[in-house]
Amino acid sequence: METRKIEIPVMADLFARGEKPEYLFWVGCAGAYDDRYKKVARAFAKILVHLNVSFAVLGKEETCTGDPARRAGNEMLFQMQALQNIELFKAYEVKKVITICPHCYNTFKNEYPDLGADFEVISYIDILNKFIDEGKLSINTDKFKNAKITYHDPCYLGRANGIYEQPRAILKKLGGELVEMERNRSFALCCGAGGAQMFKEAEHGNKEVFLERMDDVLKVDPNIIATACPFCMTMMTDGIKYKNQEEKMRNLDIAELIAESLNL
Amino acid sequence: MTKQIVFAIALLVTIGVFAYTISRIIRFFMLTRKGFAVNKLGKRLWVTLEVAFGQTKIFRRPVIGLMHALVFWGFCVILFGSIEMVIDGLFGVEKSLSVLGAFYNFMMATGDIFALLVAISIVVFLIRRVFLHIKRFEGIEMKKISHIDANVALSIILVLMLSLMGMNAAYLKWVELAGHEVHGVYPVSQHLTWLFIGMSVDTVFTHYQIYWWTHILLIFLFANLLPYSKHFHVFMSVPNVFLSRLEPLGKLPNMDNVTREVKLMMDPNAAFAAPATDAPIERFGVKDAEDVVWKSYFDALSCTECGRCTSVCPANITGKKLSPRKVMMDLRARMKEKGPMMLKNGRDYTDGKSLVRDYISEEELWACTTCNACAQECPINIDHPKLIVDMRRYLVMEEGSAPGELKAMFNNIENNGAPWQYSPEDRLVWAKDLEVNVQ
Ligand code: SF4
Ligand code: SF4
C-alpha cells in the first residue's frame, strides 16, 4: 500500500494566500498536547484529508476555550479566553468550527454566543455521521466485524447536548456488535474528569469514579470501549490499566475506529 | 346556616394564613438576585405539559414513577371535587357542579377511581419509607425531621383519600335511603355502601357530614402545612417546571458584570466610552442565600427531597461528600435562618455565617464534575450544577481560594493558553509526519 505525506493546513498560511477553508478544525488542548489524544486528532485529520474536506487548523494561534476555568469558577479567565478566541475567529472570518472535544463543543456552541460569537459549531461525531449518511464516507466493515464494542457517553455530548444516537449510528455501521452498558445515554455515568476534575486529585471518597464506570464496562465485557471525549479517554484508559484488562480490551475514539476501519 | 358560617370562617382562616405564608416567601424572593427573563411562553407551556403533567421525568423510574404519576393525576382530578365542596360549603348547597351533567359524572367517576389508586400508591410509599431501607431516602442531609415530614404528609393524603371514599359511599347510601336523586357516578364507592347497612337515614347523613368535613378541613390544614414541608412541591413543582431554564443542560449562564470588566481590561479605551454604572457593586458568585438568583431559590423551595439527583451523582456514588439534594436543602435552610433577620435588619445584615462553608463545604463544591446527571434526573428540572458553579465562582473570584492544582491550571491557561504546562509553540506537534494510506 502506498502512503502519502500530508500537511495540515494552517489558517494563517491559507489566509495569507487569500484562501478561506470551509471549516476550522479546532483541535483543542488535549488534541494538541495529550499524547494519547494526539492520535485522535491525527485520525480525524486523516479522515478529513481522505474525504477532501476543505479545512484548516489555527496551529500556534489556538488557545484554550476556557471551559475548565469557567467550570472551576474562574469566570474572569474564561471570558478573557472566550473574547480573545471570538476576536480571532472574526479576524479569520470563521463560519463553521468542528471540534473533537465535547467540552470545546459545548462551550463554543452554548456559551460563546452570550459573548458575541456568531459561528456554527459542529461536533466531529455529527459531521462524521453526516458524511456517512450522505454516502461520502463509506465505512469498511471487515475490520471490526468480530468485535464487541460498548460506547461510553461523554456527559458533554450526551446530557449536555443531547447527542446520543449519532455515535451509536456510526458504531453500528462498523459491523461489530454494539453492547450497551446498563447506565447509558442520559443515564450514563460520568467518567469523573469533567468540571475541571481532570486537573486535580479527586475529593476523598471510597472509590474513583472511573473505576465505578469500569465496573459497568466489565459487566458487558467488550473488546473495545468507544469514547468520544479526551477526558473520558484518559479515564477509561486508566481504568483498563487499573483493572488489568489491557490484553482484553482497547479504548478507542470513534474517529480512530473509523480511520482504522478504512486503513488510513 | 351555621354550617355555612363555620365553613366561611374556616375558609377565611385558611386563605388568611396561606396569604401570610406566601407573602413572606415572596419577601424572601425580593432578597435574591435577578436571573434570566421569563420568555418563550409557548415553549414553557410545552415543557410544563410534558414534564409536569406528563410526568415524563418521574417515569425515568417506571414502577414507582407510575405510582407517583397516579397520585399527581389523582390530585388534578380530585381538585375538581374539592372546588365543588368549597362552593357547596359556602352556599349551603349540595353537589352544585352537577349542573355540568355528563362532564360532572365523568369527573366524579374519575375522582372516585383515583381516590382508590392514590390511596394504594400512598400505602406503598409509606411502606417503602417506614419498612424498606431505600438508599435514596438516606444521606447526611436526611435528618429525622425530613423523614417525619414525609410520613406525616403521606398519612394526611391517605386520610384525605379514605375520607373521600367514605364521603362518596355515605352520600350514595344517604340518597338511597332518603329517596333523593343521585348526582355523579362513583364506580369505587358504590361497592362500599355496605358499610352503612342497618343505619338510619339520619345516622348515614351524619356519617356523610363527618367525612365531608374531615376531608375539606384536612385539605385546608394541609394547604397551610405544605409551605413548611418538603411537600411544598405540591404547589411549587408545576411553576418550577414552567420556569425551567430552557437552554441545553451544558450551558452555564454568563456573568455580565464580569464581561464588562474583561472588556475594559482588554480595551482600556472603552473605559471612557463605557457609561458609568451606578448599580451597586455585586458580589461575584454566591456566598450566601441572598446572592443566589431567584430561580435557584425557587429550585430550593420546590425540591421534594426525593433524592433522585443524589442517587445518580457520580461524586456521591463514590463516597464523596457532595450531594446535590443537600445543596438544595441547605439553600432553603439558610434562607429560612437568615431571611427573617434580613427582612428585619436589611439585606446587609450578617450573622457571621454563610451558605458557603457553614452549610456547604468547599470539599463538597470541588467534588462536582458538572456532569449534569442530577439536573437530568430531577423530576422538576432543578438546576444544581449552576448553583454549585456559582459558589465556586465566589470562592475563586472573591477569595482566590481553589485547590492548588486548579490554581496551577488557571496559571497555565493564562500563560500558555492551555490547562497544561506546554508551550504554544508545540501546538502543531501532533500534525508532524502525518501520512495517509492511499488505497
Ligand atoms: S453535576 Fe455535580 S452534583 Fe450533579 S450529579 Fe454531576 S457531579 Fe453530582
Ligand atoms: S433536587 Fe430534584 S431530584 Fe434532587 S431531591 Fe430535590 S426534587 Fe429530588
XYZ file of C-alpha atoms and ligand atoms in Angstrom:
719
model
C 0.000 0.000 0.000
C 1.190 3.468 -0.847
C 1.331 6.244 1.649
C 1.099 9.916 1.077
C 2.537 12.579 3.332
C 0.033 15.168 4.397
C 0.425 18.692 5.626
C -2.253 20.008 7.904
C -3.312 23.380 6.527
C -2.884 26.259 8.955
C -5.313 29.149 8.951
C -2.716 31.937 8.922
C -0.978 30.463 5.866
C -4.178 29.999 3.926
C -5.345 33.442 4.826
C -2.058 34.946 3.673
C -2.677 33.266 0.333
C -6.177 34.637 0.254
C -7.791 31.228 0.709
C -10.664 30.542 3.009
C -11.307 26.990 4.137
C -14.857 25.850 4.728
C -14.219 24.549 8.226
C -11.991 25.444 11.087
C -10.859 22.239 12.743
C -10.495 23.136 16.414
C -8.005 20.624 17.787
C -8.312 21.555 21.450
C -5.666 21.419 24.131
C -5.980 17.665 24.575
C -5.697 17.038 20.856
C -2.600 19.178 20.720
C -0.795 18.087 23.859
C -2.141 14.856 25.283
C -0.058 12.053 23.840
C -2.959 9.678 23.616
C -5.392 12.219 22.253
C -2.968 13.458 19.628
C -3.690 10.188 17.901
C -7.365 11.083 17.782
C -6.545 14.462 16.272
C -4.415 12.663 13.702
C -7.084 10.114 12.939
C -9.721 12.760 12.446
C -7.421 14.895 10.310
C -6.679 11.884 8.141
C -10.374 11.319 7.599
C -10.841 14.952 6.598
C -7.966 14.705 4.146
C -9.231 11.366 2.881
C -12.585 12.995 2.159
C -11.044 16.106 0.630
C -12.786 18.347 3.130
C -11.700 21.968 2.988
C -10.403 22.776 6.441
C -7.615 24.404 8.408
C -6.362 24.497 11.969
C -5.227 27.513 13.940
C -1.952 25.929 14.985
C 0.069 28.151 17.263
C -2.760 30.634 17.373
C -5.086 28.160 19.010
C -5.613 28.527 22.732
C -7.857 27.127 25.431
C -11.608 27.697 25.106
C -11.664 28.431 28.826
C -14.077 25.596 29.666
C -12.114 24.195 32.628
C -11.596 27.686 34.003
C -15.290 28.505 33.804
C -16.406 25.286 35.427
C -13.850 25.751 38.163
C -15.377 29.141 38.876
C -12.827 31.362 37.178
C -15.288 33.306 35.076
C -12.829 36.131 34.552
C -10.264 33.873 32.911
C -12.919 32.084 30.912
C -14.234 35.294 29.452
C -10.779 36.553 28.585
C -10.134 33.356 26.656
C -13.536 33.494 25.039
C -13.330 37.101 23.933
C -9.843 36.531 22.507
C -10.995 33.490 20.601
C -14.022 35.266 19.262
C -11.802 38.103 18.014
C -9.500 35.637 16.305
C -12.397 33.800 14.673
C -13.778 37.076 13.440
C -10.406 38.062 12.022
C -10.315 34.831 10.030
C -13.985 35.103 9.135
C -14.612 31.663 10.555
C -18.130 30.433 9.847
C -18.002 26.761 10.767
C -15.992 25.134 13.514
C -15.538 21.407 14.010
C -14.418 20.203 17.413
C -13.219 16.787 18.529
C -13.703 17.646 22.198
C -17.218 17.742 23.662
C -16.132 20.341 26.195
C -14.920 22.681 23.473
C -18.075 21.904 21.530
C -20.346 22.762 24.409
C -18.534 25.941 25.275
C -18.433 27.228 21.701
C -21.951 26.250 20.924
C -23.785 27.168 24.081
C -21.678 29.692 25.902
C -19.754 31.772 23.364
C -22.907 33.248 21.818
C -23.503 35.130 25.073
C -20.221 36.894 24.385
C -20.962 37.781 20.793
C -19.813 34.691 18.917
C -21.529 34.052 15.632
C -20.386 30.833 14.013
C -21.734 27.379 13.505
C -20.335 24.721 15.820
C -20.208 21.127 14.699
C -19.183 18.106 16.689
C -16.918 15.720 14.806
C -19.393 12.986 15.649
C -22.178 14.841 13.906
C -20.159 15.587 10.834
C -18.803 12.045 10.545
C -22.303 10.719 10.869
C -23.481 13.155 8.231
C -20.703 12.149 5.831
C -21.700 8.518 6.301
C -25.374 9.262 5.747
C -24.605 11.212 2.611
C -22.570 8.318 1.305
C -19.468 10.438 1.202
C -17.745 8.334 3.813
C -18.150 4.604 3.450
C -17.011 2.503 6.344
C -15.249 -0.759 5.860
C -16.983 -3.356 7.996
C -14.292 -6.033 7.847
C -12.026 -4.717 10.499
C -14.396 -4.828 13.433
C -16.894 -7.449 12.385
C -15.908 -9.726 15.251
C -15.565 -7.006 17.825
C -17.821 -6.369 20.766
C -17.986 -2.628 21.257
C -19.506 -0.639 24.070
C -19.953 3.099 23.989
C -19.351 5.342 26.945
C -21.438 8.525 26.620
C -19.475 11.665 27.414
C -21.563 13.968 29.620
C -20.877 16.963 27.410
C -22.067 15.294 24.231
C -24.920 13.388 25.799
C -26.728 15.034 28.648
C -25.289 18.447 27.928
C -26.206 18.498 24.248
C -28.423 15.549 23.504
C -26.030 13.752 21.123
C -26.808 10.140 21.928
C -27.806 8.419 18.726
C -25.249 9.725 16.236
C -22.257 7.976 17.813
C -24.277 4.801 18.075
C -25.317 5.050 14.448
C -21.649 5.218 13.475
C -20.675 2.319 15.696
C -23.430 0.149 14.300
C -22.042 0.758 10.828
C -18.661 -0.614 11.872
C -20.122 -4.078 11.669
C -19.322 -5.363 15.140
C -21.682 -5.999 17.991
C -22.690 -2.893 19.918
C -23.479 -3.691 23.540
C -24.945 -1.168 25.923
C -23.863 -0.742 29.479
C -26.662 -0.635 31.991
C -26.151 3.074 32.522
C -26.262 4.513 29.042
C -27.449 7.599 27.214
C -28.944 10.125 29.618
C -28.414 7.652 32.443
C -24.718 7.307 31.685
C -22.202 7.648 34.464
C -19.630 10.416 34.210
C -16.003 9.331 33.772
C -15.128 11.600 36.665
C -12.984 14.120 34.801
C -15.395 16.883 33.768
C -15.911 20.170 35.538
C -12.136 20.642 35.832
C -11.738 17.416 37.841
C -9.248 16.338 35.171
C -6.745 18.752 36.603
C -6.885 17.837 40.273
C -6.977 14.937 42.669
C -10.488 13.727 43.380
C -12.003 14.616 46.727
C -11.846 11.910 49.301
C -14.377 9.135 48.833
C -14.377 5.384 48.813
C -13.856 4.810 45.116
C -12.712 6.583 41.998
C -15.467 7.454 39.565
C -13.673 5.881 36.611
C -13.451 2.582 38.477
C -17.161 2.661 39.178
C -17.591 3.164 35.452
C -15.161 0.360 34.662
C -17.385 -1.982 36.635
C -20.174 -1.109 34.206
C -17.782 -1.825 31.353
C -16.630 -5.151 32.759
C -20.218 -6.312 33.118
C -20.679 -6.181 29.347
C -17.158 -7.389 28.721
C -16.363 -5.685 25.401
C -13.213 -5.787 23.257
C -13.455 -2.103 22.624
C -14.626 0.811 24.702
C -15.550 3.507 22.242
C -15.235 7.036 23.562
C -15.711 10.468 22.087
C -14.045 12.810 24.544
C -10.429 13.322 25.608
C -11.254 13.228 29.298
C -13.320 10.083 29.000
C -10.462 8.561 27.038
C -7.923 9.290 29.755
C -10.172 7.906 32.443
C -11.238 4.788 30.567
C -7.680 4.027 29.521
C -6.606 4.343 33.134
C -9.475 2.097 34.105
C -8.368 -0.590 31.679
C -4.859 -0.475 33.100
C -6.070 -0.442 36.666
C -8.253 -3.466 36.108
C -5.527 -5.253 34.137
C -7.640 -5.535 31.039
C -5.037 -4.394 28.519
C -4.925 -7.827 26.948
C -8.661 -7.983 26.584
C -9.854 -4.548 25.612
C -8.830 -1.357 23.932
C -10.147 2.134 24.364
C -10.577 3.877 21.025
C -12.122 7.092 19.934
C -14.838 6.908 17.304
C -12.627 8.815 14.861
C -9.885 6.274 15.407
C -12.276 3.408 14.822
C -13.317 4.878 11.505
C -9.734 5.645 10.464
C -8.667 2.170 11.459
C -11.525 0.523 9.623
C -10.503 2.399 6.499
C -6.835 1.622 6.987
C -5.969 5.289 6.742
C -76.765 28.439 58.034
C -74.404 27.661 60.918
C -72.690 25.213 58.640
C -72.154 27.977 56.106
C -70.805 30.390 58.691
C -68.433 27.834 60.168
C -67.303 26.934 56.700
C -66.769 30.533 55.668
C -64.692 31.172 58.769
C -62.578 28.065 58.154
C -62.027 29.115 54.568
C -61.127 32.659 55.553
C -58.633 31.482 58.138
C -57.124 29.115 55.586
C -56.785 31.814 52.973
C -55.501 34.303 55.549
C -52.775 32.060 56.876
C -51.864 30.975 53.400
C -51.627 34.539 52.144
C -49.378 35.406 55.060
C -47.066 32.477 54.328
C -46.887 33.298 50.657
C -46.257 36.978 51.211
C -43.371 36.049 53.468
C -41.936 33.777 50.854
C -42.287 36.497 48.260
C -40.355 38.834 50.544
C -37.584 36.249 50.721
C -37.529 36.254 46.942
C -37.073 40.012 46.988
C -33.759 39.413 48.750
C -32.401 37.278 45.936
C -30.816 38.402 42.668
C -32.205 38.909 39.215
C -31.870 35.868 36.998
C -32.963 35.153 33.485
C -36.020 36.784 31.979
C -39.044 34.549 31.632
C -39.874 34.484 27.937
C -40.800 31.894 25.300
C -44.110 31.205 26.963
C -45.202 28.708 24.338
C -42.155 26.571 24.870
C -42.588 26.830 28.626
C -46.153 25.706 28.367
C -44.998 22.718 26.365
C -42.334 21.808 28.929
C -44.940 22.093 31.669
C -47.334 19.813 29.844
C -44.599 17.314 29.166
C -42.590 17.292 32.374
C -45.199 18.326 34.940
C -48.477 16.982 33.619
C -46.946 14.214 31.545
C -44.653 13.311 34.474
C -42.026 12.300 31.897
C -39.050 12.574 34.191
C -40.752 10.759 37.019
C -41.111 7.867 34.603
C -37.347 7.527 34.394
C -38.035 5.100 37.221
C -41.014 3.333 35.677
C -42.653 1.431 38.517
C -42.535 3.928 41.331
C -42.864 6.601 38.673
C -46.265 5.285 37.666
C -47.443 5.384 41.270
C -46.313 8.968 41.633
C -47.935 9.868 38.345
C -51.194 8.359 39.577
C -51.008 10.464 42.715
C -50.312 13.570 40.652
C -53.078 12.953 38.139
C -55.359 11.973 41.008
C -54.738 15.318 42.666
C -55.572 17.148 39.456
C -58.871 15.307 39.046
C -59.875 15.343 42.690
C -59.246 19.087 42.800
C -62.470 19.436 40.821
C -64.443 17.823 43.628
C -62.711 19.998 46.209
C -63.722 23.131 44.355
C -67.278 21.893 44.391
C -67.060 21.260 48.118
C -65.972 24.858 48.669
C -68.919 26.146 46.655
C -71.289 23.794 48.430
C -69.916 24.777 51.814
C -70.164 28.487 51.184
C -73.656 28.499 49.749
C -75.144 25.672 51.730
C -75.980 23.657 48.643
C -75.443 20.058 47.622
C -73.425 18.862 44.615
C -73.579 22.282 42.993
C -71.467 21.407 39.968
C -73.789 18.587 38.925
C -75.378 21.112 36.556
C -72.419 20.261 34.314
C -74.126 16.968 33.511
C -72.082 14.321 31.733
C -68.831 16.120 32.394
C -69.694 16.144 36.067
C -70.373 12.432 36.070
C -67.090 11.844 34.344
C -65.104 13.955 36.805
C -66.750 12.383 39.827
C -66.191 8.885 38.494
C -62.510 9.501 37.733
C -62.047 11.240 41.064
C -63.607 8.261 42.814
C -61.372 5.796 40.984
C -58.303 7.904 41.564
C -59.086 8.147 45.279
C -58.533 4.413 45.470
C -55.453 4.429 43.223
C -53.881 7.276 45.166
C -54.642 5.547 48.453
C -52.935 2.375 47.228
C -49.917 4.309 45.981
C -49.615 6.185 49.233
C -49.712 2.956 51.188
C -46.889 1.654 49.025
C -44.953 4.878 49.549
C -45.452 4.623 53.307
C -44.359 1.001 53.407
C -41.260 1.923 51.432
C -40.422 4.729 53.749
C -41.173 3.025 57.015
C -40.171 -0.585 56.426
C -37.825 -0.743 53.477
C -34.491 0.923 53.536
C -34.319 2.762 50.279
C -30.864 4.205 49.852
C -32.230 7.215 48.045
C -34.098 8.338 51.153
C -30.987 8.330 53.289
C -27.934 10.551 53.376
C -26.451 13.033 55.824
C -28.923 15.710 54.812
C -31.859 13.446 55.608
C -32.402 14.215 59.253
C -35.106 12.611 61.295
C -37.344 15.596 60.699
C -37.191 15.032 56.944
C -38.488 11.514 57.403
C -41.221 12.573 59.824
C -42.189 15.330 57.430
C -42.568 12.872 54.586
C -44.517 10.369 56.633
C -46.909 12.934 58.113
C -47.714 14.316 54.680
C -48.259 10.859 53.256
C -50.527 9.967 56.158
C -52.582 13.104 55.656
C -53.010 12.273 51.990
C -54.067 8.761 52.915
C -56.723 10.060 55.305
C -57.829 12.504 52.619
C -58.395 9.681 50.178
C -60.138 7.457 52.723
C -62.416 10.264 53.817
C -63.207 10.987 50.176
C -64.230 7.424 49.534
C -66.151 7.327 52.814
C -67.912 10.511 51.871
C -68.903 9.209 48.465
C -70.137 5.917 49.898
C -72.132 7.599 52.663
C -73.578 10.015 50.130
C -74.766 7.141 47.951
C -76.343 5.332 50.884
C -77.958 8.504 52.131
C -79.590 9.441 48.810
C -80.745 5.875 48.505
C -82.380 5.864 51.930
C -83.769 9.374 51.636
C -85.019 8.714 48.129
C -83.141 11.628 46.519
C -81.722 11.724 43.061
C -78.083 10.632 42.776
C -75.622 13.168 41.352
C -72.451 11.839 39.915
C -71.100 8.371 39.282
C -68.984 6.561 41.864
C -67.626 3.292 40.483
C -65.488 2.523 43.523
C -67.511 3.878 46.421
C -70.705 2.215 45.250
C -69.140 -1.008 46.471
C -68.599 0.461 49.914
C -72.192 1.339 50.810
C -72.480 -1.925 52.777
C -70.507 -0.110 55.470
C -73.691 1.718 56.339
C -76.138 -1.162 56.188
C -78.628 -1.145 59.011
C -78.157 2.539 59.829
C -80.950 5.079 59.813
C -81.137 7.891 57.268
C -80.012 10.378 59.896
C -77.072 8.312 61.046
C -75.899 7.845 57.476
C -76.286 11.557 56.886
C -74.178 12.270 59.971
C -71.524 9.921 58.611
C -71.682 11.727 55.302
C -71.229 15.064 57.047
C -68.335 13.836 59.202
C -66.431 12.596 56.150
C -67.272 15.736 54.266
C -65.892 17.986 56.999
C -62.894 15.772 57.661
C -61.998 15.880 54.010
C -62.331 19.595 53.422
C -60.829 20.706 56.735
C -57.898 18.414 56.193
C -57.388 19.983 52.788
C -57.385 23.424 54.411
C -54.922 22.271 57.048
C -52.741 20.507 54.519
C -52.599 23.564 52.290
C -51.180 25.510 55.177
C -48.780 22.839 56.319
C -47.313 22.324 52.880
C -45.266 25.522 52.689
C -43.439 24.404 55.808
C -42.731 20.962 54.486
C -40.990 19.236 51.628
C -44.458 18.692 50.235
C -44.454 22.322 49.269
C -43.586 20.810 45.942
C -47.273 20.143 45.526
C -47.589 23.885 44.870
C -44.128 24.711 43.627
C -43.210 21.964 41.235
C -45.537 22.824 38.374
C -44.488 26.500 38.390
C -40.875 25.427 38.806
C -41.102 23.318 35.698
C -42.747 26.211 33.887
C -39.826 28.380 34.950
C -37.149 25.837 33.918
C -34.071 27.087 32.183
C -34.754 26.155 28.602
C -31.169 26.104 27.418
C -29.141 22.919 26.935
C -28.001 21.427 30.237
C -24.369 22.066 29.388
C -24.748 25.809 29.254
C -23.683 27.913 32.203
C -25.165 31.388 32.409
C -22.883 34.257 31.546
C -21.809 36.743 34.228
C -22.435 40.078 32.582
C -20.681 42.049 35.304
C -17.522 40.074 34.530
C -17.963 40.721 30.807
C -17.951 44.453 31.491
C -14.733 44.182 33.467
C -12.982 41.936 30.990
C -13.894 44.214 28.116
C -12.453 47.159 29.997
C -9.312 45.198 30.677
C -8.900 44.197 27.063
C -9.632 47.621 25.724
C -8.811 50.379 28.239
C -10.104 52.992 25.814
C -13.535 51.615 26.335
C -13.260 52.726 29.930
C -14.013 56.260 28.837
C -16.709 55.263 26.435
C -18.498 52.980 28.854
C -21.363 54.662 30.634
C -20.786 54.991 34.350
C -22.746 52.334 36.115
C -24.189 53.409 39.375
C -25.505 49.978 40.130
C -24.233 48.739 43.481
C -21.213 46.506 43.192
C -22.390 42.970 43.186
C -20.568 40.115 44.727
C -19.099 37.732 42.192
C -20.778 34.397 42.584
C -22.723 33.053 45.514
C -21.533 33.188 49.082
C -24.807 33.316 50.915
C -28.529 32.907 50.416
C -29.112 36.440 49.158
C -26.533 36.062 46.387
C -28.470 33.404 44.539
C -30.628 34.260 41.576
C -34.349 33.942 42.240
C -34.522 30.750 40.218
C -32.065 28.931 42.440
C -34.193 29.831 45.442
C -37.287 28.695 43.586
C -35.486 25.403 42.930
C -34.627 25.070 46.593
C -38.215 25.646 47.697
C -39.541 23.182 45.141
C -37.178 20.360 45.986
C -39.091 17.328 47.191
C -36.062 15.672 48.753
C -36.750 12.659 46.573
C -33.017 12.091 46.215
C -33.110 11.109 42.558
C -30.363 13.656 41.905
C -28.084 12.352 44.619
C -28.634 8.741 43.645
C -27.134 9.375 40.200
C -24.394 11.791 41.251
C -21.010 10.224 40.440
C -19.368 12.059 43.311
C -21.969 10.841 45.773
C -21.987 7.300 44.403
C -18.263 7.064 45.002
C -18.487 8.195 48.593
C -17.579 11.853 48.254
C -19.267 14.409 50.430
C -21.224 16.099 47.649
C -24.964 15.501 47.486
C -26.902 17.706 45.074
C -30.039 17.266 47.147
C -28.202 18.588 50.173
C -27.155 21.658 48.213
C -30.817 22.469 47.585
C -31.878 21.718 51.138
C -29.031 23.809 52.516
C -30.014 26.838 50.490
C -33.577 26.511 51.719
C -32.462 26.128 55.315
C -30.043 29.019 55.110
C -32.702 31.357 53.753
C -35.051 30.227 56.485
C -32.400 31.100 59.017
C -31.105 34.354 57.616
C -34.113 35.587 55.630
C -36.199 36.795 58.583
C -33.222 38.672 60.016
C -32.556 40.312 56.671
C -36.190 41.334 56.411
C -35.888 42.963 59.799
C -32.431 44.480 59.553
C -31.889 44.967 55.862
C -30.173 42.957 53.171
C -26.735 43.816 54.542
C -27.442 42.023 57.781
C -24.855 39.453 58.691
C -24.842 36.844 61.388
C -21.254 35.861 60.748
C -22.302 32.739 58.915
C -22.755 31.948 55.239
C -24.154 29.317 52.941
C -20.676 28.502 51.672
C -18.674 26.842 54.434
C -21.240 26.923 57.278
C -23.682 24.896 55.248
C -21.840 23.712 52.163
C -18.160 22.938 52.484
C -15.526 23.638 49.865
C -14.883 19.938 49.732
C -18.439 19.351 48.568
C -18.221 22.080 45.971
C -14.959 20.894 44.456
C -16.213 17.337 44.093
C -18.709 18.188 41.338
C -17.853 17.062 37.807
C -20.630 19.226 36.312
C -21.846 16.058 34.642
C -25.455 17.244 34.905
C -26.740 13.833 35.888
C -28.522 15.468 38.813
C -30.231 18.092 36.681
C -31.161 15.472 34.109
C -32.703 13.258 36.737
C -34.579 15.842 38.782
C -38.288 15.361 38.082
C -38.935 19.077 38.379
C -35.959 20.384 36.418
C -33.924 21.743 39.279
C -30.527 23.003 38.147
C -27.925 22.069 40.751
C -24.681 22.419 38.783
C -25.429 26.041 38.084
C -25.677 26.830 41.781
C -22.594 24.768 42.547
C -20.568 26.652 39.937
C -21.939 29.939 41.282
C -20.470 29.067 44.669
C -17.173 28.086 43.054
C -17.223 31.463 41.346
C -17.427 33.112 44.721
C -14.562 31.043 46.099
C -12.309 31.704 43.122
C -13.066 35.294 42.246
C -13.780 36.791 45.637
C -11.471 34.767 47.823
C -8.938 33.426 45.387
C -9.327 30.056 47.012
C -9.283 26.884 44.973
C -7.373 23.627 45.233
C -3.732 24.247 44.357
C -3.854 22.165 41.217
C -6.710 24.245 39.894
C -4.782 27.414 40.542
C -1.924 25.915 38.567
C -4.384 25.097 35.796
C -5.565 28.730 35.779
C -1.975 29.899 35.517
C -1.291 27.575 32.655
C -4.279 28.794 30.717
C -3.284 32.374 31.368
C 0.340 31.920 30.407
C 0.342 29.109 27.882
C -3.189 29.092 26.606
C -3.704 25.514 27.754
C -4.553 23.907 31.068
C -1.266 22.033 30.926
C 2.174 23.481 31.025
C 3.114 23.213 27.388
C 4.391 25.854 25.090
C 2.027 27.265 22.468
C 4.910 26.672 20.062
C 4.214 22.946 20.332
C 0.595 23.184 19.310
C 1.222 21.563 15.959
C 3.451 18.715 17.054
C 0.570 16.284 16.634
C 0.412 17.123 12.929
C 4.035 16.288 12.193
C 4.936 13.448 9.863
C 1.377 12.648 9.114
C 0.795 10.129 6.391
C -2.317 8.590 4.970
C -2.501 5.326 3.189
C -3.617 5.682 -0.338
C -5.881 2.879 -1.428
S -23.323 17.746 38.168
Fe -22.185 17.627 40.077
S -23.739 17.424 41.644
Fe -24.714 16.970 39.719
S -24.588 14.779 39.521
Fe -22.815 15.598 38.460
S -21.203 15.626 39.999
Fe -23.126 15.363 41.114
S -33.348 18.352 43.596
Fe -34.861 17.302 42.361
S -34.107 15.198 42.251
Fe -32.990 16.179 43.897
S -34.134 15.698 45.727
Fe -34.860 17.675 45.021
S -36.602 17.192 43.718
Fe -35.482 15.289 44.009
